[in-house]
Amino acid sequence: MSHNAEVTGGKDGSSVAAVRPTGAKYSNAINTLKSLVAGGIAGSVAKTVVAPLERVKILFQVHNMPVSILGSLRMIVEKEGYLALFNGNMAVCVRVFPYSAIQYVSYDYFKHRFYPSDHSDVTAVERMLAGACAGVTAVCCTYPLDLVRVRLACQAAGERRRYRGMLDCIRKIHAEEGGVTALYRGATPTVLGVIPYAAINFSTYEFLKVAVLAWEALCNADGEPTAATRLGCGAVAGSIGQTVVYPLDTVRRRMQMHVVETASADAARWRGPEWLRILFRIARTEGMRGVFRGITINYIRVVPMVSVSFASYDLLKKALGV
């Protein structure tokens, strides 16, 4: 008899094996842990794949690089070596591992909460709601790490460094800029962007996964979408979601860069809907080109990143038996 069962007396005096509730709880905990690991690894793998493009994107945003993307990659390799293309990737993985893990596990949780038990007749609204809730949960848990990552990435080489590392950065922000709330500066446009992005991302990916089942050529012998098909679904989902929320991402970067430049003097200016004023100012002074500046390189970066992330997560879940 299983260790999860206990013998109880039936109405007719016979012995009846009953499964203890702790067995189901233990199984759910193991599955949650497996999903957490799968989500974290998937996010870290995806970020590592696009790390060179991520560094070039930061250089374009901060220094307005006058050369092309390939020219920037070549320049980094010539001056600093191939490994320099992955500078800071470890710090990025420290943030993306918990973010991706929490996002994917939260999505599975909300999906089972909102969807019917047999997953039949699932509406687009239910998919989007689950994705939005998952995105907000992940942002609320990990946003301080994103702020710290930006602060550290914006420290120019050769200059006097304000922060000696992640822990030193968190300590100084907390002590000098207003406590815990200072660690969430710029979170408003982030959350406002994450809600539609996560909703569109997850719902589009889930919809496409179901839609491709009608084409046998896109599925394997088991009737499941192939790895290449999953990559394509993830690429489409990521591109659509990124396009919709890119203006808010531009505002977020401007706010985070502004904090770096005037952390002490202009702390009071962060009260109120400054993100909206920044968005209007960019649109008024720079036009739509300014609002969507850098979106081309972001497409190049986000398509493989989201594709690899989704595909890795699905394959890891299957390998771990979740």
Short mmCIF file of C-alpha atoms in Angstrom, two decimals:
data_model
loop_
_atom_site.label_atom_id
_atom_site.label_comp_id
_atom_site.label_asym_id
_atom_site.label_seq_id
_atom_site.Cartn_x
_atom_site.Cartn_y
_atom_site.Cartn_z
CA MET A 1 0.00 0.00 0.00
CA SER A 2 1.21 3.50 -0.79
CA HIS A 3 2.63 5.64 2.00
CA ASN A 4 0.03 8.23 1.00
CA ALA A 5 -2.86 5.99 1.94
CA GLU A 6 -4.36 5.00 5.25
CA VAL A 7 -6.86 2.24 6.11
CA THR A 8 -10.28 3.22 7.40
CA GLY A 9 -13.40 1.25 8.15
CA GLY A 10 -16.19 1.23 5.59
CA LYS A 11 -19.90 1.17 6.37
CA ASP A 12 -19.96 -2.58 5.78
CA GLY A 13 -16.99 -3.17 8.05
CA SER A 14 -14.51 -3.64 5.21
CA SER A 15 -11.23 -1.81 5.01
CA VAL A 16 -11.07 1.14 2.64
CA ALA A 17 -7.86 2.78 1.46
CA ALA A 18 -8.11 6.56 1.60
CA VAL A 19 -5.52 8.88 0.16
CA ARG A 20 -4.23 11.42 2.62
CA PRO A 21 -4.61 15.04 1.54
CA THR A 22 -0.93 15.58 2.22
CA GLY A 23 -0.09 13.39 -0.78
CA ALA A 24 -1.91 15.68 -3.19
CA LYS A 25 -0.42 18.76 -1.56
CA TYR A 26 3.07 17.28 -1.80
CA SER A 27 2.55 16.46 -5.48
CA ASN A 28 1.29 20.00 -6.18
CA ALA A 29 4.31 21.47 -4.39
CA ILE A 30 6.70 19.34 -6.45
CA ASN A 31 4.97 20.36 -9.69
CA THR A 32 5.12 24.03 -8.67
CA LEU A 33 8.84 23.69 -7.93
CA LYS A 34 9.42 22.02 -11.28
CA SER A 35 7.52 24.81 -13.05
CA LEU A 36 9.58 27.38 -11.13
CA VAL A 37 12.84 25.75 -12.22
CA ALA A 38 11.65 25.37 -15.81
CA GLY A 39 10.55 29.02 -15.98
CA GLY A 40 13.76 30.31 -14.46
CA ILE A 41 16.01 28.27 -16.73
CA ALA A 42 13.95 29.21 -19.80
CA GLY A 43 14.27 32.92 -19.00
CA SER A 44 18.00 32.68 -18.30
CA VAL A 45 18.68 30.74 -21.50
CA ALA A 46 16.70 33.27 -23.53
CA LYS A 47 18.55 36.25 -22.02
CA THR A 48 21.92 34.58 -22.61
CA VAL A 49 21.08 33.95 -26.28
CA VAL A 50 20.37 37.65 -26.87
CA ALA A 51 22.99 39.07 -24.47
CA PRO A 52 25.13 40.58 -27.29
CA LEU A 53 22.09 42.35 -28.75
CA GLU A 54 21.07 43.49 -25.27
CA ARG A 55 24.43 45.16 -24.74
CA VAL A 56 24.29 46.85 -28.16
CA LYS A 57 20.78 48.09 -27.38
CA ILE A 58 21.96 49.68 -24.14
CA LEU A 59 24.87 51.36 -25.98
CA PHE A 60 22.43 52.72 -28.57
CA GLN A 61 20.09 54.05 -25.87
CA VAL A 62 22.78 55.60 -23.67
CA HIS A 63 25.47 56.69 -26.13
CA ASN A 64 23.49 56.99 -29.41
CA MET A 65 25.95 54.80 -31.32
CA PRO A 66 26.67 56.23 -34.79
CA VAL A 67 27.36 52.78 -36.33
CA SER A 68 25.08 49.93 -37.33
CA ILE A 69 24.18 46.96 -35.16
CA LEU A 70 26.73 44.71 -36.85
CA GLY A 71 29.26 47.53 -36.70
CA SER A 72 28.68 47.88 -32.96
CA LEU A 73 29.12 44.14 -32.41
CA ARG A 74 32.33 44.20 -34.45
CA MET A 75 33.65 47.19 -32.53
CA ILE A 76 33.02 45.52 -29.16
CA VAL A 77 34.79 42.35 -30.29
CA GLU A 78 37.78 44.26 -31.69
CA LYS A 79 38.24 46.46 -28.61
CA GLU A 80 37.23 44.12 -25.79
CA GLY A 81 37.09 40.58 -27.12
CA TYR A 82 34.26 38.12 -27.70
CA LEU A 83 33.46 37.61 -24.03
CA ALA A 84 32.73 41.34 -23.75
CA LEU A 85 29.55 40.71 -25.72
CA PHE A 86 28.23 38.97 -22.61
CA ASN A 87 29.34 41.61 -20.07
CA GLY A 88 26.74 41.91 -17.32
CA ASN A 89 24.84 38.82 -18.44
CA MET A 90 25.26 37.20 -15.04
CA ALA A 91 23.58 40.17 -13.35
CA VAL A 92 20.78 40.02 -15.92
CA CYS A 93 20.23 36.33 -15.16
CA VAL A 94 20.02 37.10 -11.44
CA ARG A 95 17.00 39.25 -12.22
CA VAL A 96 15.45 37.29 -15.05
CA PHE A 97 15.56 33.91 -13.30
CA PRO A 98 13.11 34.87 -10.54
CA TYR A 99 11.11 37.09 -12.92
CA SER A 100 10.62 34.39 -15.53
CA ALA A 101 10.03 31.71 -12.93
CA ILE A 102 7.42 33.74 -11.06
CA GLN A 103 5.76 34.83 -14.30
CA TYR A 104 5.39 31.33 -15.71
CA VAL A 105 4.33 29.75 -12.42
CA SER A 106 1.86 32.58 -11.82
CA TYR A 107 0.47 32.14 -15.33
CA ASP A 108 -0.09 28.43 -14.72
CA TYR A 109 -1.72 29.25 -11.38
CA PHE A 110 -4.06 31.93 -12.74
CA LYS A 111 -4.76 29.85 -15.84
CA HIS A 112 -6.09 27.00 -13.71
CA ARG A 113 -8.00 29.45 -11.52
CA PHE A 114 -9.71 31.22 -14.40
CA TYR A 115 -10.09 28.42 -16.95
CA PRO A 116 -12.71 25.67 -16.75
CA SER A 117 -11.42 22.48 -15.14
CA ASP A 118 -11.37 20.64 -18.47
CA HIS A 119 -9.81 23.65 -20.29
CA SER A 120 -12.61 23.58 -22.84
CA ASP A 121 -14.20 26.68 -24.32
CA VAL A 122 -11.44 28.98 -23.04
CA THR A 123 -12.07 32.58 -24.07
CA ALA A 124 -9.48 35.12 -25.18
CA VAL A 125 -10.41 37.30 -22.20
CA GLU A 126 -9.56 34.49 -19.79
CA ARG A 127 -6.19 33.95 -21.44
CA MET A 128 -5.40 37.68 -21.36
CA LEU A 129 -6.51 38.00 -17.73
CA ALA A 130 -4.26 35.13 -16.65
CA GLY A 131 -1.31 36.60 -18.58
CA ALA A 132 -1.83 40.08 -17.15
CA CYS A 133 -2.04 38.80 -13.57
CA ALA A 134 1.12 36.76 -14.09
CA GLY A 135 3.00 39.77 -15.47
CA VAL A 136 1.99 42.08 -12.63
CA THR A 137 2.93 39.45 -10.03
CA ALA A 138 6.39 39.03 -11.53
CA VAL A 139 7.00 42.80 -11.75
CA CYS A 140 5.94 43.44 -8.16
CA CYS A 141 8.30 40.72 -6.91
CA THR A 142 11.37 41.64 -8.97
CA TYR A 143 11.16 45.32 -9.99
CA PRO A 144 13.87 46.48 -7.55
CA LEU A 145 16.31 44.13 -9.30
CA ASP A 146 15.44 45.71 -12.65
CA LEU A 147 16.05 49.19 -11.26
CA VAL A 148 19.39 48.09 -9.80
CA ARG A 149 20.39 46.47 -13.08
CA VAL A 150 19.75 49.74 -14.96
CA ARG A 151 21.66 51.81 -12.39
CA LEU A 152 24.68 49.50 -12.62
CA ALA A 153 24.53 49.28 -16.43
CA CYS A 154 24.56 53.08 -16.74
CA GLN A 155 27.82 53.49 -14.84
CA ALA A 156 30.37 54.51 -17.45
CA ALA A 157 33.65 52.67 -17.50
CA GLY A 158 36.58 54.77 -16.33
CA GLU A 159 34.45 57.13 -14.26
CA ARG A 160 34.08 57.13 -10.49
CA ARG A 161 31.52 54.44 -9.76
CA ARG A 162 28.69 55.37 -7.44
CA TYR A 163 27.73 51.76 -6.78
CA ARG A 164 30.16 48.94 -6.04
CA GLY A 165 27.66 46.18 -6.75
CA MET A 166 24.07 45.06 -6.48
CA LEU A 167 23.87 45.00 -2.70
CA ASP A 168 25.63 48.36 -2.39
CA CYS A 169 23.22 49.82 -4.95
CA ILE A 170 20.15 48.54 -3.08
CA ARG A 171 21.52 49.85 0.21
CA LYS A 172 22.25 53.36 -1.13
CA ILE A 173 18.93 53.68 -2.93
CA HIS A 174 17.08 52.61 0.20
CA ALA A 175 19.10 54.87 2.51
CA GLU A 176 19.39 58.00 0.33
CA GLU A 177 16.28 58.11 -1.86
CA GLY A 178 13.25 57.33 0.27
CA GLY A 179 13.32 53.76 1.55
CA VAL A 180 11.48 50.87 -0.04
CA THR A 181 9.36 53.09 -2.29
CA ALA A 182 12.53 54.39 -3.94
CA LEU A 183 13.22 50.87 -5.21
CA TYR A 184 9.96 51.04 -7.17
CA ARG A 185 10.51 54.35 -8.98
CA GLY A 186 9.31 54.01 -12.55
CA ALA A 187 7.20 50.98 -11.68
CA THR A 188 3.96 52.61 -12.83
CA PRO A 189 4.73 52.62 -16.58
CA THR A 190 6.29 49.19 -16.12
CA VAL A 191 3.10 47.72 -14.68
CA LEU A 192 0.95 49.59 -17.19
CA GLY A 193 3.08 48.06 -19.94
CA VAL A 194 3.32 44.60 -18.43
CA ILE A 195 -0.46 44.15 -18.18
CA PRO A 196 -1.17 44.39 -21.94
CA TYR A 197 2.21 42.87 -22.90
CA ALA A 198 1.86 39.76 -20.77
CA ALA A 199 -1.80 39.43 -21.65
CA ILE A 200 -1.17 39.71 -25.40
CA ASN A 201 2.00 37.60 -25.19
CA PHE A 202 0.55 34.61 -23.36
CA SER A 203 -2.90 34.68 -24.95
CA THR A 204 -1.48 34.96 -28.49
CA TYR A 205 1.01 32.16 -27.86
CA GLU A 206 -1.66 29.86 -26.40
CA PHE A 207 -4.04 30.69 -29.28
CA LEU A 208 -1.39 30.00 -31.91
CA LYS A 209 -0.39 26.72 -30.26
CA VAL A 210 -3.98 25.51 -30.55
CA ALA A 211 -4.44 26.91 -34.06
CA VAL A 212 -1.40 25.13 -35.53
CA LEU A 213 -2.77 21.74 -34.46
CA ALA A 214 -4.95 21.88 -37.58
CA TRP A 215 -1.78 21.58 -39.74
CA GLU A 216 -0.14 18.17 -39.47
CA ALA A 217 3.06 19.48 -41.05
CA LEU A 218 3.58 21.76 -38.03
CA CYS A 219 3.15 18.96 -35.49
CA ASN A 220 5.19 15.93 -34.48
CA ALA A 221 4.11 12.29 -34.43
CA ASP A 222 2.37 12.82 -31.07
CA GLY A 223 0.19 15.57 -32.51
CA GLU A 224 2.03 18.29 -30.54
CA PRO A 225 3.56 21.42 -32.12
CA THR A 226 7.20 20.91 -33.09
CA ALA A 227 10.01 22.93 -31.49
CA ALA A 228 10.25 25.08 -34.62
CA THR A 229 6.51 25.72 -34.52
CA ARG A 230 6.74 26.77 -30.88
CA LEU A 231 9.57 29.15 -31.78
CA GLY A 232 7.44 30.71 -34.49
CA CYS A 233 4.45 31.09 -32.18
CA GLY A 234 6.62 32.71 -29.54
CA ALA A 235 8.18 35.09 -32.07
CA VAL A 236 4.79 36.29 -33.33
CA ALA A 237 3.42 36.66 -29.80
CA GLY A 238 6.47 38.59 -28.61
CA SER A 239 6.51 40.95 -31.59
CA ILE A 240 2.84 41.85 -31.26
CA GLY A 241 3.07 42.42 -27.52
CA GLN A 242 6.26 44.48 -27.76
CA THR A 243 4.84 46.76 -30.45
CA VAL A 244 1.74 47.57 -28.39
CA VAL A 245 3.61 48.55 -25.22
CA TYR A 246 6.87 49.96 -26.62
CA PRO A 247 5.97 53.62 -25.89
CA LEU A 248 5.66 52.76 -22.18
CA ASP A 249 9.00 50.97 -22.32
CA THR A 250 10.56 54.13 -23.74
CA VAL A 251 9.10 56.15 -20.88
CA ARG A 252 10.37 53.62 -18.34
CA ARG A 253 13.92 53.87 -19.66
CA ARG A 254 13.81 57.67 -19.66
CA MET A 255 12.60 57.68 -16.05
CA GLN A 256 15.24 55.22 -14.91
CA MET A 257 18.01 57.12 -16.67
CA HIS A 258 16.72 60.37 -15.18
CA VAL A 259 16.97 58.89 -11.68
CA VAL A 260 20.60 58.03 -12.28
CA GLU A 261 21.42 61.58 -13.32
CA THR A 262 19.46 63.44 -10.63
CA ALA A 263 18.80 60.92 -7.88
CA SER A 264 19.13 63.35 -4.97
CA ALA A 265 18.17 66.75 -6.37
CA ASP A 266 14.99 65.78 -8.19
CA ALA A 267 13.59 63.03 -5.97
CA ALA A 268 10.44 65.05 -5.33
CA ARG A 269 9.69 65.24 -9.05
CA TRP A 270 8.87 61.54 -9.07
CA ARG A 271 5.61 62.12 -7.22
CA GLY A 272 2.56 62.22 -9.47
CA PRO A 273 2.04 60.90 -13.00
CA GLU A 274 5.42 61.95 -14.32
CA TRP A 275 5.40 59.01 -16.73
CA LEU A 276 2.48 60.59 -18.57
CA ARG A 277 4.21 63.99 -18.76
CA ILE A 278 7.33 62.32 -20.14
CA LEU A 279 5.32 60.43 -22.75
CA PHE A 280 3.58 63.63 -23.93
CA ARG A 281 6.87 65.53 -23.97
CA ILE A 282 8.57 62.87 -26.11
CA ALA A 283 5.65 62.78 -28.54
CA ARG A 284 5.54 66.59 -28.73
CA THR A 285 9.27 67.25 -29.14
CA GLU A 286 10.47 64.12 -30.96
CA GLY A 287 7.34 62.83 -32.66
CA MET A 288 6.38 59.18 -33.04
CA ARG A 289 9.93 58.36 -34.09
CA GLY A 290 11.07 59.36 -30.62
CA VAL A 291 8.35 57.32 -28.94
CA PHE A 292 9.37 54.20 -30.89
CA ARG A 293 13.13 54.88 -31.00
CA GLY A 294 15.12 51.67 -30.91
CA ILE A 295 12.19 49.40 -31.72
CA THR A 296 13.99 47.88 -34.71
CA ILE A 297 16.85 46.50 -32.65
CA ASN A 298 14.33 45.56 -30.01
CA TYR A 299 12.48 43.45 -32.59
CA ILE A 300 15.71 41.70 -33.47
CA ARG A 301 16.34 41.07 -29.78
CA VAL A 302 12.86 40.23 -28.54
CA VAL A 303 11.89 37.74 -31.26
CA PRO A 304 14.60 35.16 -30.49
CA MET A 305 14.39 35.91 -26.77
CA VAL A 306 10.66 35.25 -26.44
CA SER A 307 10.78 32.35 -28.88
CA VAL A 308 13.57 30.58 -27.01
CA SER A 309 11.93 31.36 -23.68
CA PHE A 310 8.55 29.88 -24.59
CA ALA A 311 10.01 26.86 -26.39
CA SER A 312 12.49 26.12 -23.59
CA TYR A 313 9.78 26.40 -20.95
CA ASP A 314 7.44 24.01 -22.74
CA LEU A 315 10.19 21.48 -23.42
CA LEU A 316 11.56 21.68 -19.86
CA LYS A 317 8.09 21.19 -18.39
CA LYS A 318 7.63 18.10 -20.53
CA ALA A 319 11.08 16.78 -19.58
CA LEU A 320 10.38 17.34 -15.88
CA GLY A 321 6.96 15.72 -16.16
CA VAL A 322 4.93 18.77 -15.17
#
